[in-house]
Coordinates of C-alpha atoms in Angstrom, one line a residue:
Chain C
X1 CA 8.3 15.2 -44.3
X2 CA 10.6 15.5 -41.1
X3 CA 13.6 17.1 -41.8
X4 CA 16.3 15.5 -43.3
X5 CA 19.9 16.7 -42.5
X6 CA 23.1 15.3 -43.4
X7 CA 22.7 12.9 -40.2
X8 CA 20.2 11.5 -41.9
X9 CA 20.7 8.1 -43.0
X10 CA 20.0 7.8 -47.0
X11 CA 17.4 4.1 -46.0
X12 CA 15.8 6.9 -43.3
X13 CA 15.6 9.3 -46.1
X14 CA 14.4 6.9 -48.8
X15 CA 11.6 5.8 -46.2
X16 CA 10.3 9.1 -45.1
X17 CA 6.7 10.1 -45.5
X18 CA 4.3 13.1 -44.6
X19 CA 2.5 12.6 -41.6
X20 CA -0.5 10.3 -42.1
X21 CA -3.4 12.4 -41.7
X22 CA -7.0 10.3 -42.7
X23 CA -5.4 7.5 -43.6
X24 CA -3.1 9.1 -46.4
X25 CA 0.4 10.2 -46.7
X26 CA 2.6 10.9 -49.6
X27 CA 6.3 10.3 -50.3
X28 CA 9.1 10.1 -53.1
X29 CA 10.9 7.9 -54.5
X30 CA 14.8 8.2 -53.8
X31 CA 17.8 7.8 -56.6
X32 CA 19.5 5.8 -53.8
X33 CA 16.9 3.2 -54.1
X34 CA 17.0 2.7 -58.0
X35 CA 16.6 -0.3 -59.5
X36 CA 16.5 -1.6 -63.1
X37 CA 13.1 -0.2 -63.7
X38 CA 12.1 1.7 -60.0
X39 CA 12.7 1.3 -57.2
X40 CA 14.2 -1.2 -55.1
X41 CA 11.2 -3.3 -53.9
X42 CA 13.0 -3.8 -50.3
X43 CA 12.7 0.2 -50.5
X44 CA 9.0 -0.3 -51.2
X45 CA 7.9 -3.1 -48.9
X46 CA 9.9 -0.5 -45.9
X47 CA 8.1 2.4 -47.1
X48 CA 4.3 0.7 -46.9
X49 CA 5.9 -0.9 -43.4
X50 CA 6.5 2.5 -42.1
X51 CA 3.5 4.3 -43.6
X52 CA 1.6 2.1 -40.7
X53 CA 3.8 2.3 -38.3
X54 CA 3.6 6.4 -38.6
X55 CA -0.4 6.2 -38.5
X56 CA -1.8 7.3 -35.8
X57 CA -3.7 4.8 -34.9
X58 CA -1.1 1.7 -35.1
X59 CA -1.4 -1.1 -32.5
X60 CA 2.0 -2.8 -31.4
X61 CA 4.0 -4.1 -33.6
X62 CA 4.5 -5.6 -37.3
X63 CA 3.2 -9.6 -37.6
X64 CA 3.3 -9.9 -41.0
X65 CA 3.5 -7.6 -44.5
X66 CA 2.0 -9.0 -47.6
X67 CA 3.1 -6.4 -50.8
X68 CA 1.9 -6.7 -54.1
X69 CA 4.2 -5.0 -56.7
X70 CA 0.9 -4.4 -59.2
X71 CA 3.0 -2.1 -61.9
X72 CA 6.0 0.0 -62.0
X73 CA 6.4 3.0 -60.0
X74 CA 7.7 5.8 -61.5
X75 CA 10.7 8.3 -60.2
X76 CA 8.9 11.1 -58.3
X77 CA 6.2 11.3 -55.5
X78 CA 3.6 8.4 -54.8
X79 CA 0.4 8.5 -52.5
X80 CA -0.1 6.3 -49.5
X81 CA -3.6 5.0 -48.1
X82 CA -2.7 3.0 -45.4
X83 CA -6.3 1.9 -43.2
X84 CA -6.6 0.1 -40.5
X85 CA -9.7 -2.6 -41.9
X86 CA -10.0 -3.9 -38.3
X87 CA -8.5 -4.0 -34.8
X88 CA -9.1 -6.5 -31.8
X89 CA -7.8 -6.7 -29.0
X90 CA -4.1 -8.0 -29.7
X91 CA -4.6 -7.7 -33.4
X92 CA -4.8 -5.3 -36.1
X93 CA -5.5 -5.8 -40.1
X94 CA -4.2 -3.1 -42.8
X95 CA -5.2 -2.6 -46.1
X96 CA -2.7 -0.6 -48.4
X97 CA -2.2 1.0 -51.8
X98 CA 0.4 3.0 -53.1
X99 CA -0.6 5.0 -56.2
X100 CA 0.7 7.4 -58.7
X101 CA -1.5 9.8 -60.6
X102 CA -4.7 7.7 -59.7
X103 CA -3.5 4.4 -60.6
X104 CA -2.4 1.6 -58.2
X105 CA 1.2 0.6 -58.5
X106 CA 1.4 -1.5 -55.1
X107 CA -1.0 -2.7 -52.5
X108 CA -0.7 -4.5 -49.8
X109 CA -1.8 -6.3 -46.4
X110 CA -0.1 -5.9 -43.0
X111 CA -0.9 -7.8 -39.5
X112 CA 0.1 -5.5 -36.3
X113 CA -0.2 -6.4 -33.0
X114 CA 0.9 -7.3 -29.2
X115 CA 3.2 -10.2 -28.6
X116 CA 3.1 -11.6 -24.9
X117 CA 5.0 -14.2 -23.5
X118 CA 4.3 -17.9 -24.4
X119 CA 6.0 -21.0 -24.7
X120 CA 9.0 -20.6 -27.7
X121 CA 10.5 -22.6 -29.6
X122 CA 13.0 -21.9 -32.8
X123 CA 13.3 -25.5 -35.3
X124 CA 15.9 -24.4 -37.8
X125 CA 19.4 -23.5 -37.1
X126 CA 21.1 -20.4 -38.6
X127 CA 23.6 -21.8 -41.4
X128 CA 26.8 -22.6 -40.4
X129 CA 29.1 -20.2 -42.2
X130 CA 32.4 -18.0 -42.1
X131 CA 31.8 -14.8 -39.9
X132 CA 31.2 -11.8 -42.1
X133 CA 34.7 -10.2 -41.5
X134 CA 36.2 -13.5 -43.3
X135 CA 34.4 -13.2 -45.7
X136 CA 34.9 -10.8 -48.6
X137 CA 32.2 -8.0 -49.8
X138 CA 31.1 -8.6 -53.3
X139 CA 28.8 -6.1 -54.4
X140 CA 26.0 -6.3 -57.0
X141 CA 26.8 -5.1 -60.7
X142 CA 27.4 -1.5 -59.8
X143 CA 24.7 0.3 -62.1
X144 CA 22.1 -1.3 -59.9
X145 CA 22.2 1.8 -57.5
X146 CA 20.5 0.3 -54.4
X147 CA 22.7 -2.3 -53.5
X148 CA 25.4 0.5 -53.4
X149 CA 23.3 0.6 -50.2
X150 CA 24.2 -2.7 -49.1
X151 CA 27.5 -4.2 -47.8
X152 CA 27.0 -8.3 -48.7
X153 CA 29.5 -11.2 -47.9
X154 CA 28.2 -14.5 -49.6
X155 CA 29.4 -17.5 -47.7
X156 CA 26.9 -19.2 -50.8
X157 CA 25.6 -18.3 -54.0
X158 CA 27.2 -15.5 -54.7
X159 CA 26.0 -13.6 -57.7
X160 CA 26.9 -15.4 -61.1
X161 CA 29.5 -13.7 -63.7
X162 CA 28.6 -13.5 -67.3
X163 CA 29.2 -17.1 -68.8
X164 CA 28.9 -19.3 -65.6
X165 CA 27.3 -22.9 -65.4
X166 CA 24.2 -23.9 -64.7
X167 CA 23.8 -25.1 -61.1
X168 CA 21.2 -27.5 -59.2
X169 CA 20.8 -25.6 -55.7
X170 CA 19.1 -21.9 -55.5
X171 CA 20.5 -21.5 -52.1
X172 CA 22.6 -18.0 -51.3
X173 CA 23.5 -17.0 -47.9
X174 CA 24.8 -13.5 -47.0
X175 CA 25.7 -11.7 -44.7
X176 CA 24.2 -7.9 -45.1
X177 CA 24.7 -4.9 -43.2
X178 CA 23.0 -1.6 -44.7
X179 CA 26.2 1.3 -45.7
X180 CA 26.8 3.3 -43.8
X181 CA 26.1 0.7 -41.2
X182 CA 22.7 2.1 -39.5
X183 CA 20.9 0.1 -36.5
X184 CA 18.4 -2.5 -37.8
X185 CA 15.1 -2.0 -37.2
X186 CA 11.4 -3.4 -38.5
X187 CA 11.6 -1.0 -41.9
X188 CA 15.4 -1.8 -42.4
X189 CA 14.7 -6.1 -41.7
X190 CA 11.6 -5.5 -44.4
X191 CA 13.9 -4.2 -47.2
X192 CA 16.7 -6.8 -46.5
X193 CA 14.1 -9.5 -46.9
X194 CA 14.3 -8.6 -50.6
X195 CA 17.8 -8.5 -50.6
X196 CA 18.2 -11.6 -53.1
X197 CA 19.3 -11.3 -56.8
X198 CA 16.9 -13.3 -58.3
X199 CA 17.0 -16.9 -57.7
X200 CA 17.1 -18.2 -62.0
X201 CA 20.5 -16.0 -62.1
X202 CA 21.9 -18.3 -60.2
X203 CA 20.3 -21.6 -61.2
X204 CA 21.3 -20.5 -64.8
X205 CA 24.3 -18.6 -64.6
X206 CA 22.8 -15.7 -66.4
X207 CA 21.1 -12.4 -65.8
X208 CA 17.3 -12.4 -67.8
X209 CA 14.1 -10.3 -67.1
X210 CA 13.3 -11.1 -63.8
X211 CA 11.0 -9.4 -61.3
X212 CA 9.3 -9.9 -57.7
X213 CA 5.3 -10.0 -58.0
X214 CA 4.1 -10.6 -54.5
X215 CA 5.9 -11.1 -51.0
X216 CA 5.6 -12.1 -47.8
X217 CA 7.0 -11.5 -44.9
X218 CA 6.4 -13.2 -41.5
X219 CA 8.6 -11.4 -38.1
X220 CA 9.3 -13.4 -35.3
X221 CA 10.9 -10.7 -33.0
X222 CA 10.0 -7.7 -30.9
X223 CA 11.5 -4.4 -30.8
X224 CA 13.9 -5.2 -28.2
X225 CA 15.6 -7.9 -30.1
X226 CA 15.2 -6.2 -33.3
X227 CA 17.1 -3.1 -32.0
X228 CA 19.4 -5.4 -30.0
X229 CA 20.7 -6.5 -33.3
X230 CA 22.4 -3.2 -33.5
X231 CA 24.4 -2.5 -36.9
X232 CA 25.4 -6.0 -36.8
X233 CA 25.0 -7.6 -39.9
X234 CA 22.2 -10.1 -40.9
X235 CA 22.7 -13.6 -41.8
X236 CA 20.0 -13.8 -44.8
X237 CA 19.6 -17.0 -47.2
X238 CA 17.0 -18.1 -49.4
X239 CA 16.1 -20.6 -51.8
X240 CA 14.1 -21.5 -54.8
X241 CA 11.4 -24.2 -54.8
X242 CA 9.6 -24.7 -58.2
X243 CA 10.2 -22.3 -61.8
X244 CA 7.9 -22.8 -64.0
X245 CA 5.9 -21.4 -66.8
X246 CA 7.2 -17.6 -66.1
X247 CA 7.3 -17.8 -62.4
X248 CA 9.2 -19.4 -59.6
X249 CA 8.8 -18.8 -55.8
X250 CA 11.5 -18.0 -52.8
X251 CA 11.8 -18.6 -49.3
X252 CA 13.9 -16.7 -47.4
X253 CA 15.1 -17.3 -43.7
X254 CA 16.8 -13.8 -41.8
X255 CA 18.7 -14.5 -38.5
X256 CA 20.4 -12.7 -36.5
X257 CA 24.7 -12.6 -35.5
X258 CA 23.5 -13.7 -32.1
X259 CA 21.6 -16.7 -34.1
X260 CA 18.1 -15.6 -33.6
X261 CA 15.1 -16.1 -36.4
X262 CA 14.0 -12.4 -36.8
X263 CA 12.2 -12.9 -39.9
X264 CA 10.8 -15.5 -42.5
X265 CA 9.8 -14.3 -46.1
X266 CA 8.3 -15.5 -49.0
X267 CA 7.9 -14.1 -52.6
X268 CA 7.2 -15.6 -56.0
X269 CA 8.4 -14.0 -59.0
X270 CA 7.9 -13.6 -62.7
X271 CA 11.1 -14.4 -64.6
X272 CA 11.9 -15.1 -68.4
X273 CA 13.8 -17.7 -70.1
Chain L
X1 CA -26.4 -19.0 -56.6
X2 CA -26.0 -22.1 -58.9
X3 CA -28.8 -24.7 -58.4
X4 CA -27.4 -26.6 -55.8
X5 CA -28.8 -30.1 -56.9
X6 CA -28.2 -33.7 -55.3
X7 CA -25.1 -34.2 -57.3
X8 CA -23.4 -31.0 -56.1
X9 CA -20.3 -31.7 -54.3
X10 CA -20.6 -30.5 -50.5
X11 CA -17.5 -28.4 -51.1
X12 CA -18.6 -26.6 -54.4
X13 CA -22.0 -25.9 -52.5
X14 CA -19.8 -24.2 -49.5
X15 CA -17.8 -22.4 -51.9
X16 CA -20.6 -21.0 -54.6
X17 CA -21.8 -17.2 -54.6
X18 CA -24.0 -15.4 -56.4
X19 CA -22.9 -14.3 -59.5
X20 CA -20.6 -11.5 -59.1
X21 CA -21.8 -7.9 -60.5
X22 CA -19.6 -4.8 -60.2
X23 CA -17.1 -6.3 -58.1
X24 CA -19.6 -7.7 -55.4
X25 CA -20.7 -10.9 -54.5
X26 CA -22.7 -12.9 -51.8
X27 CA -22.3 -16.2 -50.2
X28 CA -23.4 -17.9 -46.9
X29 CA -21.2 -20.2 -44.4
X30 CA -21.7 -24.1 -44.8
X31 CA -22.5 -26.1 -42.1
X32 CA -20.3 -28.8 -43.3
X33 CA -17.0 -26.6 -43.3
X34 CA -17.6 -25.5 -39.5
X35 CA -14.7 -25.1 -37.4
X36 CA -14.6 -24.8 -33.8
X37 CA -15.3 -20.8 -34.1
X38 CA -16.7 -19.8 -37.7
X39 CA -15.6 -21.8 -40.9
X40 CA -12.8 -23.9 -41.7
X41 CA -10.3 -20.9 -42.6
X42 CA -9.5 -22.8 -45.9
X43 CA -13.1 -22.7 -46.9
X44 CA -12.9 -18.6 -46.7
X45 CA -9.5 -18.7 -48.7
X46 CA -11.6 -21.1 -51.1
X47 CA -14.2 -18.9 -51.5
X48 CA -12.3 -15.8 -51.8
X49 CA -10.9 -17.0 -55.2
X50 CA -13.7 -18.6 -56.2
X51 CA -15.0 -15.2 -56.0
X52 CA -12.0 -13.8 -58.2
X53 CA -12.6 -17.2 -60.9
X54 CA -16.0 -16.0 -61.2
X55 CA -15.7 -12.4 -61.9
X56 CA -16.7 -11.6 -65.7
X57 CA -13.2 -9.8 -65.7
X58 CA -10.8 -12.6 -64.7
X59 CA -7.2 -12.9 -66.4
X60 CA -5.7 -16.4 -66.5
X61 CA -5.1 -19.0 -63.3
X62 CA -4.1 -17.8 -59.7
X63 CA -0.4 -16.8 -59.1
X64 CA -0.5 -16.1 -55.5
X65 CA -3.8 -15.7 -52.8
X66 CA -2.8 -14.1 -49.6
X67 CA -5.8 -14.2 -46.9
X68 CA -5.9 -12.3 -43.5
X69 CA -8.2 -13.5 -40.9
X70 CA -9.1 -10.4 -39.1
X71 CA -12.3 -11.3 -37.3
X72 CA -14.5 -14.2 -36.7
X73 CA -17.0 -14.9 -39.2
X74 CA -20.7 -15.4 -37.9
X75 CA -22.6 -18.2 -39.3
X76 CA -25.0 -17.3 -41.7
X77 CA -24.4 -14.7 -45.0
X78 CA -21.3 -12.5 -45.8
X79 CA -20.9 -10.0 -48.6
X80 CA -17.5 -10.3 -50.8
X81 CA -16.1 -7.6 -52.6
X82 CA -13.5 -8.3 -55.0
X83 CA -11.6 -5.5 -57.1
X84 CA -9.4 -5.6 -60.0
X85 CA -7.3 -3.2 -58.9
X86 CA -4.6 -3.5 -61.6
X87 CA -4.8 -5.5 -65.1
X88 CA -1.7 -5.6 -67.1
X89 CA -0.8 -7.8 -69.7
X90 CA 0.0 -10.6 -68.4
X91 CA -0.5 -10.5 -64.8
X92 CA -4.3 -8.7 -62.5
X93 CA -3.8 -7.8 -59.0
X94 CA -6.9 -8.6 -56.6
X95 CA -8.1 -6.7 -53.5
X96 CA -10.8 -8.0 -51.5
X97 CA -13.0 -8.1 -48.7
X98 CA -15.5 -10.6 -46.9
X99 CA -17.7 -8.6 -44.6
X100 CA -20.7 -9.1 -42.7
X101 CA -23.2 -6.3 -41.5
X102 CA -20.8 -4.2 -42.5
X103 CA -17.8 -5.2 -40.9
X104 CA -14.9 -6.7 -42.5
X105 CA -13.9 -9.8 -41.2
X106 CA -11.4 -11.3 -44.0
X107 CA -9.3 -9.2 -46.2
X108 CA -7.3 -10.8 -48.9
X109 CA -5.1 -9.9 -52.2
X110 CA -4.6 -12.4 -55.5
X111 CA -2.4 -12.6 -58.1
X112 CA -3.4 -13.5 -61.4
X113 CA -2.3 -14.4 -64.8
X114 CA -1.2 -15.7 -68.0
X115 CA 1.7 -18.6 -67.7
X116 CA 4.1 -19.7 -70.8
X117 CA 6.2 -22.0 -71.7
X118 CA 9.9 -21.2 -69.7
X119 CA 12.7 -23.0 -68.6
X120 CA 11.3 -25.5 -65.3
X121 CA 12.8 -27.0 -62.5
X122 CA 11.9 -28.2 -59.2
X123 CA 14.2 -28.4 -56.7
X124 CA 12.9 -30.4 -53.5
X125 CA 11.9 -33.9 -54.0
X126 CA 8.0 -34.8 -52.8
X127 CA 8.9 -36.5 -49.1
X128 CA 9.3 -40.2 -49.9
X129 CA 6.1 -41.9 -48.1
X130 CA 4.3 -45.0 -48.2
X131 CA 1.3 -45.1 -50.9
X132 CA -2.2 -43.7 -49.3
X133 CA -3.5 -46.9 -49.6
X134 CA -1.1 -48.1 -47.3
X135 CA -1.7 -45.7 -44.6
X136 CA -4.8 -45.4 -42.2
X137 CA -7.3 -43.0 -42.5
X138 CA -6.9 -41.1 -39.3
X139 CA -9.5 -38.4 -38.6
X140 CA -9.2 -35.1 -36.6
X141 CA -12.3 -35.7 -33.7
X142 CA -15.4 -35.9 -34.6
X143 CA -16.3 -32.5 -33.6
X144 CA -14.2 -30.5 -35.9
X145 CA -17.3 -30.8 -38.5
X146 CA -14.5 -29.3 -41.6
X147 CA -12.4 -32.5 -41.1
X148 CA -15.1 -34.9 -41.9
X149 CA -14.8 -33.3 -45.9
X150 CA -11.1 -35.0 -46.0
X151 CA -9.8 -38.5 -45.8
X152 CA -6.5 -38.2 -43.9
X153 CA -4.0 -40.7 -43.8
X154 CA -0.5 -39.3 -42.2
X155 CA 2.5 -40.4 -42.9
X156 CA 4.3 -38.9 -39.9
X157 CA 3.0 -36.2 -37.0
X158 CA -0.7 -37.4 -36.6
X159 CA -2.3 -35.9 -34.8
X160 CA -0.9 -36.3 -30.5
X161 CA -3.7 -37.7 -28.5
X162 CA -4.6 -36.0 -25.0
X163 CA -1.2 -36.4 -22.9
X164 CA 1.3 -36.7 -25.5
X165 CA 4.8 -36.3 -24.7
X166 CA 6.5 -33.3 -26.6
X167 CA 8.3 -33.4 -29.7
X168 CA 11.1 -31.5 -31.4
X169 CA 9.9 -31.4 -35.0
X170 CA 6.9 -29.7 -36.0
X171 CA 6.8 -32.1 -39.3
X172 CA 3.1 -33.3 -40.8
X173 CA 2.9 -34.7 -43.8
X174 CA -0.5 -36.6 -44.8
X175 CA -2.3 -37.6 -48.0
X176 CA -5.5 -35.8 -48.0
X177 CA -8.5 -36.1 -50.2
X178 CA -11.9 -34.6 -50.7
X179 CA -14.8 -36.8 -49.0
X180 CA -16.7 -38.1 -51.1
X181 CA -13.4 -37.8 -54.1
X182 CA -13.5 -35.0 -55.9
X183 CA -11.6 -33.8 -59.6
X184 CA -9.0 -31.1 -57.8
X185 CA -9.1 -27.3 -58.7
X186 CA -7.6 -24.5 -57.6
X187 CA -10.1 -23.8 -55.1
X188 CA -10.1 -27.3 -53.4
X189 CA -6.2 -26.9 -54.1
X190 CA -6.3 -23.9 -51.9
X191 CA -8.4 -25.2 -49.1
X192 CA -6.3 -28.2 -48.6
X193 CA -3.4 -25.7 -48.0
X194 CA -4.7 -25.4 -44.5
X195 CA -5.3 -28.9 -44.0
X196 CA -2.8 -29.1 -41.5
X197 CA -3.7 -28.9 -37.6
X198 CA -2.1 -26.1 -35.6
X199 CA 2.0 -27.0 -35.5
X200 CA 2.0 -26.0 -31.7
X201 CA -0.5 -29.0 -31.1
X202 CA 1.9 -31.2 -32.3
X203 CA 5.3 -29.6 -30.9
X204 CA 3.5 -29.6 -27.2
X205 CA 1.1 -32.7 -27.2
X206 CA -1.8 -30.9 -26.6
X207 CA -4.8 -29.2 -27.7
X208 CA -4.7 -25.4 -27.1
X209 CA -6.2 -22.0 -28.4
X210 CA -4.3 -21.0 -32.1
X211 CA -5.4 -20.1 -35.1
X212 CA -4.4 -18.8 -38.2
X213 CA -3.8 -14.8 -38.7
X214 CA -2.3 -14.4 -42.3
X215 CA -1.9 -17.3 -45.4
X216 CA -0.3 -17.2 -48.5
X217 CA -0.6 -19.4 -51.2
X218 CA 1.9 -19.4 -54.5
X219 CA 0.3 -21.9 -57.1
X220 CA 2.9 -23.8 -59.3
X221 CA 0.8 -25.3 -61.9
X222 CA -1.8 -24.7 -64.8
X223 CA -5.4 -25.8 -64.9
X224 CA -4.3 -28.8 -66.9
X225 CA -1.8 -30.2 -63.8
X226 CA -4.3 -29.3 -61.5
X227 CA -7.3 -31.0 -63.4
X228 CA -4.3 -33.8 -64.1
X229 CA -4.7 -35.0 -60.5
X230 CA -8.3 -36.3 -61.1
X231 CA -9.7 -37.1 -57.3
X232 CA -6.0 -38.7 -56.3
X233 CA -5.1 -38.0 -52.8
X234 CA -2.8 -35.3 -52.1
X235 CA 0.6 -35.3 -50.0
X236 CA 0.7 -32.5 -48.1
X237 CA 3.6 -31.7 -45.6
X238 CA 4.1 -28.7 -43.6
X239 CA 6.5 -27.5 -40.3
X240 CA 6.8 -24.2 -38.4
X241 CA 10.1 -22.0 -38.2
X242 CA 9.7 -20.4 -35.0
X243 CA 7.1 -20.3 -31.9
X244 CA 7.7 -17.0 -30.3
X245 CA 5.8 -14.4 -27.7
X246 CA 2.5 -15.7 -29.0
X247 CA 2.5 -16.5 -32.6
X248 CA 4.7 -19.2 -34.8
X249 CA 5.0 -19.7 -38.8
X250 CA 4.3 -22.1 -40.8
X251 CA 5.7 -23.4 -44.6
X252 CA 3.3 -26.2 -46.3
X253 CA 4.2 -28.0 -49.7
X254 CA 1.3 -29.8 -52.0
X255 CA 2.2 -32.6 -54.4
X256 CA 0.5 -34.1 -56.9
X257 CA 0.5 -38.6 -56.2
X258 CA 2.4 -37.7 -59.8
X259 CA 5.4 -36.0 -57.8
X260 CA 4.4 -32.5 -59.1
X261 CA 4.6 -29.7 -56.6
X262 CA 1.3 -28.1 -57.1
X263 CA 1.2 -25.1 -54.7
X264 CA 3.7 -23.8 -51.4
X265 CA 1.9 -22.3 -49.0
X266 CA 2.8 -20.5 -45.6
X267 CA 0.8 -19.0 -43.0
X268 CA 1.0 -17.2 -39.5
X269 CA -0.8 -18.3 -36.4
X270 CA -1.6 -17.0 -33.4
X271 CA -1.2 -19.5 -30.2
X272 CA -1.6 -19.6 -26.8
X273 CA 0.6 -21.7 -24.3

């Protein structure tokens, strides 16, 4: 691992790997990161992001990120195959798994490759809503230690105390900025696409067993916007479209303060109730 | 294979493989599901979990079915390889490859599993269209061999015709249906997923070179909602996000003629313009 010094920012330290020799790499889980059960599976989704980005091999930049969370990953090291299956000419495919002991507790899929100019066009507009600095932090429940990562200002659906009402919209939209602030780039965009309590919470005004099963995530920017973004934070929102028999899916839309669409992301998830 | 008899539906005899013995599988392209280069990209995403539906190991209905397209495939025959990589108890996690002489030219993971009685709600309303019988069938041309499986009757963004003006919204939604009518499952559910022409057609008025990189499917019902449907027409609607440096996204929602939303979908696509 490369060394980590106190100017090391905790998401850099939480992300860091080995150097990927034959497609394989290890790393560790970090307390920061801690969810419920494991980690945070932003955390996760960043690490397998970065895992190809460090390969050798790698060809431009991240297209899209499909991770499957298979079974819980335990506190402590994991292993990393990360292969490129095929690369063309602009295009590249990955195949990933992320193991502990032998057995698979993640795979996933990732799409790199070279973006060249083209016709553009963006269809949605960001949400209209309060700049952050009106609009007050509220921070997850604080034994769910990741989010102590995470500075969020909900101008929407802001997470539901103990006792509240049902509601008929999934919809939250926040503004989030990683703590300490830390300039946003491909790894740190991938873990705020799972930045969303999840969405029955909300819909029911009650916490219950809930977890992400797969996700996908679709970037629409290059470096240069990405790291133009700075430490400014990132309008995210997502909704809810169908729960039903155990699971319900999420789309999620992450722009940035100048009002471009860096990312679109999708996950469906297993809940209880 | 199966004996592909007379009374075989075109569609089941382009999706059917041998049977599947330690994790492999064989199957061979279908005239009929053609596209311009290789097959119909729904057919492979078909085919692919068909190939998970027949495995002697199976648990449950599909969850989620994420395809990458990472090379052309030849006509002719392809190998499929599809591994349970993790079986818990009520959810299996799917790797797999299509490959031909060796080379892997699809890669894709699936989710599957058990579903149980929960809480339900859907929150978007199906698009409120005139009845398919209402509507004329409008087919892609002639020479897109795939099409001529499905009757297609648009409600809004047919197809432009050579010379269109540009339009601001990438919006298609159609009722589609197997040709001749066929009971839906989840593999015909999956191919209609990519019913939808390329968005950038549509946005520009003109045919140009696209096609899709990564889909995703999240299924929302049970085989008795899906089997529910009978050989009704679909209504599928999908838009893009953003168009940008070379490749847009794309969000798809299927509904039952019942008003159930049977599967989102999303996918990636490359363009050029």
């Amino acid at each position: 691992m490369t060394d980590v010094s106190v100017t090391t920012h905790v998401f850099d330290a939480a992300v860091d790997l080995f150097e990927v020799r034959d497609d394989r790499t290890e790393g560790h889980t970090h307390p920061a990161y801690a969810n419920m059960v494991g980690p945070f599976g932003g955390i996760t989704a960043a690490t397998l992001l970065r895992a190809v980005e460090r390969h050798p091999d790698v060809l431009g930049m991240p297209l899209s990120l499909t991770v499957n969370f298979a079974g819980p990953i335990t506190d402590g090291p994991f292993d990393i195959t990360a292969r490129p299956v095929r690369t063309n000419r602009t295009t590249q495919h990955w195949s990933l798994e992320l193991s502990q002991g032998g057995e698979v507790a993640t795979t996933a899929t990732a799409v790199f490759g070279l973006r060249r100019p083209t016709w553009s066009s963006t269809e949605p507009q960001a949400p209209a809503v309060p700049a952050p600095d009106s609009l007050e932090p509220t921070p997850l429940p604080d034994f769910i230690a990741w989010a102590r990562n995470y500075e969020m200002r909900y101008a929407t659906g802001v997470v539901p105390e103990e006792g509240s009402a049902e509601v008929a919209d999934s919809t939250s939209t926040l503004w989030v900025r990683d703590v300490p602030s830390r300039p946003l780039d491909f790894a740190s965009l991938t873990a705020m696409c799972d930045i969303f309590y999840p969405r029955a919470f909300l819909r029911l005004g009650r916490v219950l067993p809930a977890g992400t099963v797969s996700m996908t995530t679709y970037f629409h920017a290059d470096p240069e916007t990405v790291a133009a973004q700075s430490d400014s934070p990132v309008l995210a929102t997502a909704r809810a479209h169908r729960f039903e028999q155990g699971f319900f899916d999420q789309s999620a839309r992450l722009w940035g303060r100048d009002g471009v669409l860096l990312a679109t992301s999708h996950q469906i998830v297993y809940f209880k109730a």
